[in-house]
Coordinates of C-alpha atoms and ligand atoms in Angstrom, one line a residue:
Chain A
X1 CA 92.0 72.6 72.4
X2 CA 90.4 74.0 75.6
X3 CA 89.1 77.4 75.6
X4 CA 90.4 79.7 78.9
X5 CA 88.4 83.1 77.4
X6 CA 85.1 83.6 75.5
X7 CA 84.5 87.1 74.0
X8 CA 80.5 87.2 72.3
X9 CA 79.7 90.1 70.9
X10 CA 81.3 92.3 73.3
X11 CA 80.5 96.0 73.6
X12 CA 82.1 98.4 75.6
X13 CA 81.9 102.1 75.0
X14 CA 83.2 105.1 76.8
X15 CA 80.5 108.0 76.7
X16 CA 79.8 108.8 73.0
X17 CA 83.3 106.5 72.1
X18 CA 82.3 103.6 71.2
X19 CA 85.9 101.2 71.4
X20 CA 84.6 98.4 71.0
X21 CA 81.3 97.4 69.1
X22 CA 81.3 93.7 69.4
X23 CA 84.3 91.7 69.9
X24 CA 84.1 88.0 68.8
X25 CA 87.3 86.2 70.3
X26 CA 88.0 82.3 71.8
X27 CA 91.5 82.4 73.7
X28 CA 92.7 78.6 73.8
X29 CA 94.6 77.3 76.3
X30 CA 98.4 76.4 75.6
X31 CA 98.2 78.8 72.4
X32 CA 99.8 82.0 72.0
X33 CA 97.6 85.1 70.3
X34 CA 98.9 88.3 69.1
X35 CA 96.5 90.8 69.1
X36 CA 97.1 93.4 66.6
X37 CA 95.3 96.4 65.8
X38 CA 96.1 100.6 65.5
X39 CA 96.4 102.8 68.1
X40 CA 93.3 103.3 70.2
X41 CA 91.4 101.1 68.7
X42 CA 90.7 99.2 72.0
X43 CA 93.4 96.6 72.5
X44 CA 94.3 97.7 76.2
X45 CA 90.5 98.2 77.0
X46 CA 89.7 94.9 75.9
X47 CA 92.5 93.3 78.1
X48 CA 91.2 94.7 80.8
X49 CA 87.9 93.6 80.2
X50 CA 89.3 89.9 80.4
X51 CA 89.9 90.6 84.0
X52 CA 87.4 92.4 85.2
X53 CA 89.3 95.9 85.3
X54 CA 86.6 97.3 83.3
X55 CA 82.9 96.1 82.5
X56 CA 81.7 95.4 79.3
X57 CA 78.3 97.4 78.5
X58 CA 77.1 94.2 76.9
X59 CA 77.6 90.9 75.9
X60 CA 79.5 88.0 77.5
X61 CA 83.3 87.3 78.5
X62 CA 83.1 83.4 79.6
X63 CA 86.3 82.1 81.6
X64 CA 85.9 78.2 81.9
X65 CA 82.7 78.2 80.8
X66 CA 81.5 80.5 83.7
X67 CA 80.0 84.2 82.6
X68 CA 81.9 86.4 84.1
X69 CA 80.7 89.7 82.1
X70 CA 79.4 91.2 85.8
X71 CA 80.7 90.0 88.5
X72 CA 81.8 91.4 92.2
X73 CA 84.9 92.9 92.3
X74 CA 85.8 90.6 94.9
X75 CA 84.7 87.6 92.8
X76 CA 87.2 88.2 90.2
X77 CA 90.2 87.9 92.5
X78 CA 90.2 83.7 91.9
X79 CA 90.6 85.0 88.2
X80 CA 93.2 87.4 88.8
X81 CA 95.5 85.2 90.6
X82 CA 95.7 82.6 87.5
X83 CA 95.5 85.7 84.3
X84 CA 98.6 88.3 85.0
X85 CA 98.3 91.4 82.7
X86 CA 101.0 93.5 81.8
X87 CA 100.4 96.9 81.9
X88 CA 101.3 99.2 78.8
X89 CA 103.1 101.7 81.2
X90 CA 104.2 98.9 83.4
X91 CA 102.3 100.4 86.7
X92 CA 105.4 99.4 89.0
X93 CA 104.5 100.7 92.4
X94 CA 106.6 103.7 93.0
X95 CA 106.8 103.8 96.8
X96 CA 108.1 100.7 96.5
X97 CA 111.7 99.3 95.1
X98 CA 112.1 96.7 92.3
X99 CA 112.3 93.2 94.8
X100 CA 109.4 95.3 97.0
X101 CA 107.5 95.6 93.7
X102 CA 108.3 91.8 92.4
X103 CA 107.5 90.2 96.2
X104 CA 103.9 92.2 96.0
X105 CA 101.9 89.1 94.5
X106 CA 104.3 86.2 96.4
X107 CA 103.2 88.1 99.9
X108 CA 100.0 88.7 99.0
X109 CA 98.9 85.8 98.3
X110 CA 101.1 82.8 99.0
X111 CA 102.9 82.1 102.4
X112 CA 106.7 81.4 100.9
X113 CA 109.3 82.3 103.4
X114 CA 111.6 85.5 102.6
X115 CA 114.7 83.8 101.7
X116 CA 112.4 81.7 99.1
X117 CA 110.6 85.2 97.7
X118 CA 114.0 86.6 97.1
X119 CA 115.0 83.5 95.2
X120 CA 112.3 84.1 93.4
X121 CA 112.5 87.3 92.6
X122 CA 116.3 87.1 91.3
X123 CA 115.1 84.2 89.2
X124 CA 112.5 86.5 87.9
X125 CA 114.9 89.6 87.4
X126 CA 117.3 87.0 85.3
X127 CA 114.8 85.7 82.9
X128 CA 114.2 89.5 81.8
X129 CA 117.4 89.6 81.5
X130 CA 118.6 91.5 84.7
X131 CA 120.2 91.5 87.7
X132 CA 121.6 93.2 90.8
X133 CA 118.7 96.0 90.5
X134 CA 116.4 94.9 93.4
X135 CA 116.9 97.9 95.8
X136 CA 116.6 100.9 93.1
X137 CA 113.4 102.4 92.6
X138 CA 111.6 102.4 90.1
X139 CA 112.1 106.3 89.4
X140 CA 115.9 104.9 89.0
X141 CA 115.1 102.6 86.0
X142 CA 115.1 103.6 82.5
X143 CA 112.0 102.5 80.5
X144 CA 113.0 99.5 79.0
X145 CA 114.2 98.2 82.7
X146 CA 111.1 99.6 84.0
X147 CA 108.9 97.5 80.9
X148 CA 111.2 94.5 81.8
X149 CA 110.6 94.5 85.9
X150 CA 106.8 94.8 85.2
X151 CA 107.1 91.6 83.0
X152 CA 109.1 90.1 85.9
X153 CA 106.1 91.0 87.7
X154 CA 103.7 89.4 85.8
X155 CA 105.6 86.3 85.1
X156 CA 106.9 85.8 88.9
X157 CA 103.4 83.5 90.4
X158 CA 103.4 81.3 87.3
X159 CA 100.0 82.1 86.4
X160 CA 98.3 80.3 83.9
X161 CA 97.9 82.7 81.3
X162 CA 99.6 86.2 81.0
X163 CA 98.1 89.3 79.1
X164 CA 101.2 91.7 78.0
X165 CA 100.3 95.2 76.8
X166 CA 102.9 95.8 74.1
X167 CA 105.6 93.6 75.9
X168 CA 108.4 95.0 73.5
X169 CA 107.8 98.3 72.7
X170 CA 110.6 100.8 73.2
X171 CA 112.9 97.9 73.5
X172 CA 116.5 97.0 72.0
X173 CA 116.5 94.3 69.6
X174 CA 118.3 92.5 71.9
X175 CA 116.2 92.8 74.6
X176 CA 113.0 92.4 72.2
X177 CA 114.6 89.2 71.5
X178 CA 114.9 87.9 74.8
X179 CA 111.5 88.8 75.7
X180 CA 110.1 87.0 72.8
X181 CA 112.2 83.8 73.5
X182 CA 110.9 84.3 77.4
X183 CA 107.3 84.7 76.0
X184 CA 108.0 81.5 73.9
X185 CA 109.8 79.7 76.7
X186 CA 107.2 80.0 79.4
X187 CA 104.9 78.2 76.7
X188 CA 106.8 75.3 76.2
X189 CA 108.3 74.4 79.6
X190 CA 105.4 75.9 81.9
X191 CA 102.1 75.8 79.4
X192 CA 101.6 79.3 79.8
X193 CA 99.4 80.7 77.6
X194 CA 99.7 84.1 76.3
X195 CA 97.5 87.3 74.7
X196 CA 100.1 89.4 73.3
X197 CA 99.2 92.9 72.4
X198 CA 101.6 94.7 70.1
X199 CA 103.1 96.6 67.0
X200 CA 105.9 94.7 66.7
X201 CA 106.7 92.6 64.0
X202 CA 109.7 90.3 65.2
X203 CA 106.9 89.4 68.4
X204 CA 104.6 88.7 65.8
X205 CA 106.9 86.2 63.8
X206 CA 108.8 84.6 66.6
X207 CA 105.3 84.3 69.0
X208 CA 102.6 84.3 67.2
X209 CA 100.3 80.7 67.2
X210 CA 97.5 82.9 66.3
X211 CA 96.8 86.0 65.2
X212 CA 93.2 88.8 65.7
X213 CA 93.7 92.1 64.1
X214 CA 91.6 94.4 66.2
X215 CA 89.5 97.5 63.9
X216 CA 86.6 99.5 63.9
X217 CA 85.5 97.7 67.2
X218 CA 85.2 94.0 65.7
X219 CA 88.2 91.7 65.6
X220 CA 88.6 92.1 61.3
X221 CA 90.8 88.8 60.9
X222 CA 91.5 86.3 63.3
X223 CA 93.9 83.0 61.7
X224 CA 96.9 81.3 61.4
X225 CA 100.5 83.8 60.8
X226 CA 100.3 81.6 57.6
X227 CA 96.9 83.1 56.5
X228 CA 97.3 86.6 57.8
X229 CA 100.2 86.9 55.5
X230 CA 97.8 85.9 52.6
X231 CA 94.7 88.3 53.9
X232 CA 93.4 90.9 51.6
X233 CA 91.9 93.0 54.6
X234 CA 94.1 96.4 53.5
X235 CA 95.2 97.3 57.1
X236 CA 96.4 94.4 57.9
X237 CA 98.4 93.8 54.5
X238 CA 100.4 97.3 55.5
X239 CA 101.6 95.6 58.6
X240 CA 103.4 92.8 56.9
X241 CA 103.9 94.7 53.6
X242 CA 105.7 97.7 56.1
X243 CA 108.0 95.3 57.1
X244 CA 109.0 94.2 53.7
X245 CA 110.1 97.9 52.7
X246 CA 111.7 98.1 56.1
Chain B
X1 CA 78.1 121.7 90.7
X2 CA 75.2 121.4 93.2
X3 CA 75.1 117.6 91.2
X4 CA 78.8 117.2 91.7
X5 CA 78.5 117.6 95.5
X6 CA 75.6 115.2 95.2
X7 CA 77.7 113.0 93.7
X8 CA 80.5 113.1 95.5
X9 CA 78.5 112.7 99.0
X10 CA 77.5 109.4 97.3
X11 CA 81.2 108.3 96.5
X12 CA 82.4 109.8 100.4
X13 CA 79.2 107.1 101.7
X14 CA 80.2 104.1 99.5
X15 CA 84.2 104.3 100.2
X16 CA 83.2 104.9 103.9
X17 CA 81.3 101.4 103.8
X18 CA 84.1 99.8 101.7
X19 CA 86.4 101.2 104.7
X20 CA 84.3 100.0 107.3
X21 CA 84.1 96.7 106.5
X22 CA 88.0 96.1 105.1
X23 CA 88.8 97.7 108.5
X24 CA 86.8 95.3 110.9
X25 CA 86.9 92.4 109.1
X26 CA 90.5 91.9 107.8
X27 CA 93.7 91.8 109.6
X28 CA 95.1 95.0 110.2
X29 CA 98.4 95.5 108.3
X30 CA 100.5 97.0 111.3
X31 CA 103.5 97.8 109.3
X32 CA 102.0 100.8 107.0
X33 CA 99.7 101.9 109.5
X34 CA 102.5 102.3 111.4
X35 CA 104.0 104.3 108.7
X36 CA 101.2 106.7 108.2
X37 CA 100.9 107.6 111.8
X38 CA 104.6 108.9 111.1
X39 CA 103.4 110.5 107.7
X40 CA 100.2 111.8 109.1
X41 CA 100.8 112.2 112.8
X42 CA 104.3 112.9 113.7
X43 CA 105.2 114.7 110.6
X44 CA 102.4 117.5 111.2
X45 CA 103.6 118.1 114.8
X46 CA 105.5 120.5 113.7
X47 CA 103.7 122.6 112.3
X48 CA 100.8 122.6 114.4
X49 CA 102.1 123.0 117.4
X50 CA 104.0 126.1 115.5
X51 CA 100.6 127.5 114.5
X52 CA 99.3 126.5 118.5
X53 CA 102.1 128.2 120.1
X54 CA 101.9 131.4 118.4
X55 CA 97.4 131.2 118.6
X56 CA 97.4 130.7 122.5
X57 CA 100.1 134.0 122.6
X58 CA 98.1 136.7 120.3
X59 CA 95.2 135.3 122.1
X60 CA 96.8 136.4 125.2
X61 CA 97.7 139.6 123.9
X62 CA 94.4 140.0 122.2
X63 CA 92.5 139.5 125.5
X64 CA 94.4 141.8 127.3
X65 CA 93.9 144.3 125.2
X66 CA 90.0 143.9 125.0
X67 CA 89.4 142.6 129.0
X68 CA 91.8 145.6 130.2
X69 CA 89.1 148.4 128.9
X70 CA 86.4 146.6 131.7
X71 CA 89.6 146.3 134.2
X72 CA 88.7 142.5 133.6
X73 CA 92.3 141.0 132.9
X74 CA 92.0 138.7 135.3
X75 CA 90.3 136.3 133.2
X76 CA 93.3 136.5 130.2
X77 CA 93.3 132.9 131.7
X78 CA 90.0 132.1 130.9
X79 CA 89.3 133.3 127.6
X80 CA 92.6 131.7 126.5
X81 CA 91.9 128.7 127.4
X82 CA 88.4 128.4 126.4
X83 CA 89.0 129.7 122.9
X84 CA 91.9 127.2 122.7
X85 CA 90.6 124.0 124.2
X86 CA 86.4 124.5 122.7
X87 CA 87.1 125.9 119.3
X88 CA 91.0 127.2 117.9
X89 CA 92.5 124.0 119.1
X90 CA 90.4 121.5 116.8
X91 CA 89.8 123.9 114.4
X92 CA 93.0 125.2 113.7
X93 CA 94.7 121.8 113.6
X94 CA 92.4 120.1 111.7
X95 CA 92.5 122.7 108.9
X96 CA 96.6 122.1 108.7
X97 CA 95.8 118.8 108.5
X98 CA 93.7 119.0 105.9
X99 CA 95.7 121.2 103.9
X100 CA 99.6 119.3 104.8
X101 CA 98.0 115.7 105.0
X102 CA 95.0 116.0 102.8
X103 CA 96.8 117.5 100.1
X104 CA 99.3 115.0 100.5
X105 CA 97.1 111.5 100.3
X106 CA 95.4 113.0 97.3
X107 CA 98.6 114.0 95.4
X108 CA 99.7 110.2 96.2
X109 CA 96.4 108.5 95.4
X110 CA 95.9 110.5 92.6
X111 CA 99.3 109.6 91.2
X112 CA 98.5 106.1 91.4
X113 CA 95.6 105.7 89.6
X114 CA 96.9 107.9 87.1
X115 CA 99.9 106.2 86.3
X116 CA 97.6 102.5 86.7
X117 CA 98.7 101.5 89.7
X118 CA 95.4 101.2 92.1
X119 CA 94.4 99.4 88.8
X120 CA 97.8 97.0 89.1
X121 CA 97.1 96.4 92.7
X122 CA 93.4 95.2 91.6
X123 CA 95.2 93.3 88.8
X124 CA 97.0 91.3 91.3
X125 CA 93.8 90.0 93.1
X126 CA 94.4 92.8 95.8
X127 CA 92.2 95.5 97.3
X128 CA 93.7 99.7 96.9
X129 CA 91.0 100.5 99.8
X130 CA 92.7 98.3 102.0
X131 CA 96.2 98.5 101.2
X132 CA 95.7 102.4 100.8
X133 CA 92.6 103.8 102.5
X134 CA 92.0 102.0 105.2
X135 CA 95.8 102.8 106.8
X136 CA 95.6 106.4 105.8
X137 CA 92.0 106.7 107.4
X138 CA 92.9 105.4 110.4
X139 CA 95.6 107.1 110.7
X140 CA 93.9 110.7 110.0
X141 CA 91.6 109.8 112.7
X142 CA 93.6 108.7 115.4
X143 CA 96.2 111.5 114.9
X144 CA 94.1 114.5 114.8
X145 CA 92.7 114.0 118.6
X146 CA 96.6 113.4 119.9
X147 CA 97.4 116.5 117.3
X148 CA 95.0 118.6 119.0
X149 CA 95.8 117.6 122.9
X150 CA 99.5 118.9 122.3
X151 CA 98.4 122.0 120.6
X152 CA 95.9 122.5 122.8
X153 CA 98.6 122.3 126.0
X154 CA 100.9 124.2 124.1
X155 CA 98.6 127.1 123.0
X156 CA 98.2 127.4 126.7
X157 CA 101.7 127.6 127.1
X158 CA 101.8 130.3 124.9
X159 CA 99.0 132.6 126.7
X160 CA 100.8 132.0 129.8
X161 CA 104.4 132.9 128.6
X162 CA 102.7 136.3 127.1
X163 CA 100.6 136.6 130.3
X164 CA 104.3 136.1 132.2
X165 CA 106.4 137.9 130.3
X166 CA 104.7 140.8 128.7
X167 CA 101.5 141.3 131.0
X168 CA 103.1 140.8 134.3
X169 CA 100.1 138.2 135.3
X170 CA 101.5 135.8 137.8
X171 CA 102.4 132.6 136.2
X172 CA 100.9 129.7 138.7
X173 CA 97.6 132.7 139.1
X174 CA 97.2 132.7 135.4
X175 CA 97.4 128.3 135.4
X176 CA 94.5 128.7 138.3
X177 CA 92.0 130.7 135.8
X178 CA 93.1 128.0 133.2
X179 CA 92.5 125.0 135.5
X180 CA 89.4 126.4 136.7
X181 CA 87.9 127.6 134.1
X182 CA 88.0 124.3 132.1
X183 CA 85.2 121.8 132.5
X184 CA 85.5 118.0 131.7
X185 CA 82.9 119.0 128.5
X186 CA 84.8 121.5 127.5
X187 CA 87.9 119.3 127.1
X188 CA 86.0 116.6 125.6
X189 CA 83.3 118.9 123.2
X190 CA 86.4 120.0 121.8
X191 CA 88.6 116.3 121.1
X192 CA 85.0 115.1 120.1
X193 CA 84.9 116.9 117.1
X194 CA 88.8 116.2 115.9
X195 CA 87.3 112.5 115.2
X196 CA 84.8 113.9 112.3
X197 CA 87.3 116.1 111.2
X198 CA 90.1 113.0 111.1
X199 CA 87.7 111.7 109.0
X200 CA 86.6 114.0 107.0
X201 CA 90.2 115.2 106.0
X202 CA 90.8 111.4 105.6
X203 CA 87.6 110.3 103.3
X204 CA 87.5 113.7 101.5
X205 CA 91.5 113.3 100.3
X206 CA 91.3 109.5 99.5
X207 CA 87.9 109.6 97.5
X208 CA 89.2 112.7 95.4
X209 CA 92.8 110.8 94.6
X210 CA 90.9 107.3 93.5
X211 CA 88.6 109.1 91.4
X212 CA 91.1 110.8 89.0
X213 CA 90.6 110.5 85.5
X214 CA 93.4 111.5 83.9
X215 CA 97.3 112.8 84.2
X216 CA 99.5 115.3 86.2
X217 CA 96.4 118.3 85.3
X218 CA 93.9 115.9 86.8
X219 CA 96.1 115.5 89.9
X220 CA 96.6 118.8 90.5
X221 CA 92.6 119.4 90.7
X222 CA 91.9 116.6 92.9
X223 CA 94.4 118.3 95.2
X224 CA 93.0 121.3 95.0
X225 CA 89.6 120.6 95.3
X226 CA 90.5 118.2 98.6
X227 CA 92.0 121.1 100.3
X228 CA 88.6 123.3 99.4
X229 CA 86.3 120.5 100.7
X230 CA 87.9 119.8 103.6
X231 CA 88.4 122.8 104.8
X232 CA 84.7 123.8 104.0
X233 CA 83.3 120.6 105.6
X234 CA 85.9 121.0 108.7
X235 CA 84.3 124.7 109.4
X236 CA 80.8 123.8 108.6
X237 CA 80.7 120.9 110.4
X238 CA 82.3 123.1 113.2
X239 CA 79.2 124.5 113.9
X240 CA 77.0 121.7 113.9
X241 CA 79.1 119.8 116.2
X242 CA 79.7 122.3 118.5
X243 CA 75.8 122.7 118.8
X244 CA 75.6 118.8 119.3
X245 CA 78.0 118.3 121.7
X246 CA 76.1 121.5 123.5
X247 CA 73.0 119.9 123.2
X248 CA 74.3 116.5 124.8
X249 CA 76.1 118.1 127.9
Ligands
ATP301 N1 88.9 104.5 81.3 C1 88.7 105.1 80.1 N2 87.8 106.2 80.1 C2 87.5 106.7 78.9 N3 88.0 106.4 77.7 C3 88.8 105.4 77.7 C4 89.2 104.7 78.9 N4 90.1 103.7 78.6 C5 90.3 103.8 77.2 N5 89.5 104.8 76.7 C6 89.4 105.1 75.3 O1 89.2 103.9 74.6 C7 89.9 104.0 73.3 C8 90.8 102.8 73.2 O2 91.8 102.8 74.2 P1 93.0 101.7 74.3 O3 93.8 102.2 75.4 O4 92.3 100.4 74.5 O5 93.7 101.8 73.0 P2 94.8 100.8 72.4 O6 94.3 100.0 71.3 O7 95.4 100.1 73.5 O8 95.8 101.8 71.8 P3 97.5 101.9 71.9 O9 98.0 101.0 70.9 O10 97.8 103.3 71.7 O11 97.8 101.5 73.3 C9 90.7 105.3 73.3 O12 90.0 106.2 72.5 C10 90.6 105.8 74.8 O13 90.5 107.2 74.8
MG302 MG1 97.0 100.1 74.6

């Protein structure tokens, strides 16, 4: 299996916090990877640092065997159009309404025609499981829609790989559900790949081809669902022993 | 604090390049230009033309008062004008501006890179200084000038309603002081300066509203301080273009 990502011993701090004190991580293409890990313990940062949102204070983040650790900002854009990220708080553009919001990366950066973008978009909306919301706002959705349209978002080019920040969180069961079948779908029938950032543990079970446990700065366990069931590492025992009390 | 200005003179320089050269070298998107002249331009008319209006008639009053003690009201026409069209015309408008508009593109700017959007726009292989600066810079820029021309006319219009109505001064005598008292440089040592101002309001708002750190608290003092800069930079600068413009005519 091909590698997309390359983390080596990647450091990023923020002043006298230090997130992330050497990150060792291979993201293969066609595979799924949950990253899990406690709350600020640098899962968004190091997301971000996959696409050049943020620069890592040192060592290297390799895309296709190219370093991309410091690049122009311009120079990432090539990146940026094949690597969606979900954000964690969705980041829908508020002047705009939900198809405005959906169309952004279709306009931007390919020259479909409008009816075709609003195909598009509805398609979109549907496999989030919505409809017949593409003139409200966003300040009209509740969270979950909101969560739901920002996935929309990141799914609608059919980039190659997608980063979702906590994809599920806050959701229905139902909707979690469909998320996590969308998540698995778009693997199988488009070979998207997928680093999936979350605390939830239906994601985990149903998405999951691999798994990192983010702590203390260094990824702790990285494996199989098989053998991060059977890890001794205490944190990451509570997350699959918690469910079993649940 | 000294360090912060520093700094922040640095960040105006570096955004003023990145707007430069996303203005001159891309394709102008038409569309939201066209809706910031309406946000920025037509939207403050109002109010500065308001402020105008009532300037040009205390000035009138004002003059009176001080040129009748030399039995000099004949020149209510002059010093009206003058004032108006070299100095309270600019000057006046561009603080509103600053404070309506200024205010405004911070609040907005600052929102979005609060809540991660400027970061979601970069996410999507897209530039915020040219979806967002570069429209709302041109736009302060362009508007201030055609702000300032109608307040300066109807500031005018004011002294010469007070001249008219409450000083007896004949209306088309009054318009003759005006007319001749104004020189070519006057009109244009006065417009000349709205462009800095333009983009000083402009650069001043849209650096402070990218470079928030955090939440609603962190909005709230990039707004602030926007409407403290700019109207500090818009009165010193003032002077020092006012002297330029002196020394070129
Ligand atoms: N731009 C930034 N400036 C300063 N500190 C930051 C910045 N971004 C993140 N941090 C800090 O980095 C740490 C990790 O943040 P991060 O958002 O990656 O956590 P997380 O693992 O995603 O947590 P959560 O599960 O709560 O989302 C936090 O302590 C946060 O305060
Ligand atoms: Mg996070």
């Amino acid at each position: 299996m091909t590698h997309i990502f390359k983390l080596q011993q990647v450091v990023k701090s923020f002043g006298p916090n230090h997130v992330l004190r050497g990150i060792d991580l291979d993201i293969r293409r066609g595979e799924n990877l949950v990253v899990l890990g406690g709350s600020g313990t640098g899962k968004s940062v190091m997301l971000k640092l996959l696409i050049g949102l943020i620069q890592a204070d040192s060592g290297q983040i390799i895309f296709e065997g190219q370093d991309i650790t410091h690049l122009a900002e311009r120079a990432y854009y090539p990146i940026r159009k094949r690597v969606s990220y979900l954000f964690q708080g969705g980041a829908l553009f508020d002047s705009m309404n939900v198809y405005q919001n959906l169309a952004y990366p279709l306009k931007e950066h390919t020259d479909m025609s409008s009816p075709a973008i609003l195909a598009k978009v509805q398609d979109a909306l549907t496999k989030v499981g919505l409809k017949d919301i593409e003139h409200l706002s966003p300040s009209d959705l509740s969270g979950g829609m909101m969560k739901r349209v920002a996935l929309a978002r990141a799914i609608i080019n059919e980039p190659e790989l997608i980063l979702y920040d906590e994809p599920t969180t806050g959701l229905d069961p139902i909707t979690t559900h469909t998320i996590n079948e969308l998540i698995r779908k778009m693997q199988s029938d488009l070979n998207i790949s997928s680093v999936i950032v979350t605390h939830d543990m239906p994601t985990v079970h149903r998405c999951a081809d691999r798994l990192a446990f983010l702590d203390k700065g260094v990824i702790a366990f990285i494996g199989s669902l098989e053998e991060a069931r059977l890890s001794t590492h205490p944190k990451l025992r509570a997350y699959f022993e918690g469910e079993a009390i649940d | 604090m000294q360090q912060a200005t520093l700094t922040q003179m640095g960040q105006v320089v570096i955004l003023t390049g990145e707007w430069l050269s996303n203005l001159f070298l891309r394709k102008p998107e038409l569309r939201e230009w066209i809706k910031q002249f309406n946000h920025i331009g037509v939207q403050s008319l109002s109010i500065t033309n308001i402020t105008a209006l009532f300037t040009g008639m205390v000035l009138a009053l004002q003059a009176a008062y001080a040129l009748s003690a030399f039995n000099a009201d004949v020149f209510i026409g002059d010093l009206v004008s003058l004032s108006i069209v070299r100095e309270l015309g600019p000057v006046l408008t561009a603080l509103l501006v600053g404070g309506r508009v200024g205010a405004g593109i911070t609040a907005e700017l600052g929102t979005m890179k609060a809540t991660q959007q400027l970061d979601a726009m970069r996410a999507m292989a897209t530039n915020p200084v040219y979806k967002l600066v570069v429209p709302r810079l041109v736009a302060c820029v362009i508007c201030l000038p055609i702000l300032t021309i109608l307040a300066n006319f109807i500031g005018i219009i004011g002294g010469l309603f007070i001249a008219s109505f409450e000083l007896q001064i004949d209306g088309h005598f009054f318009m003759g002081r005006v007319l001749d008292a104004l020189s070519v440089n006057d009109v244009f040592s006065g417009l000349g300066k709205t462009f800095f101002f333009g983009y000083f309001i402009g650069i001043i708002a849209c650096n402070n509203g990218m470079r928030v750190e955090s939440g609603a608290e962190g909005v709230g003092i990039a707004t602030t301080s926007t409407v403290v800069s700019a109207s500090i930079v818009i009165l010193i600068s003032d002077f020092f273009l006012t002297k330029l413009f002196y020394m070129l005519t």
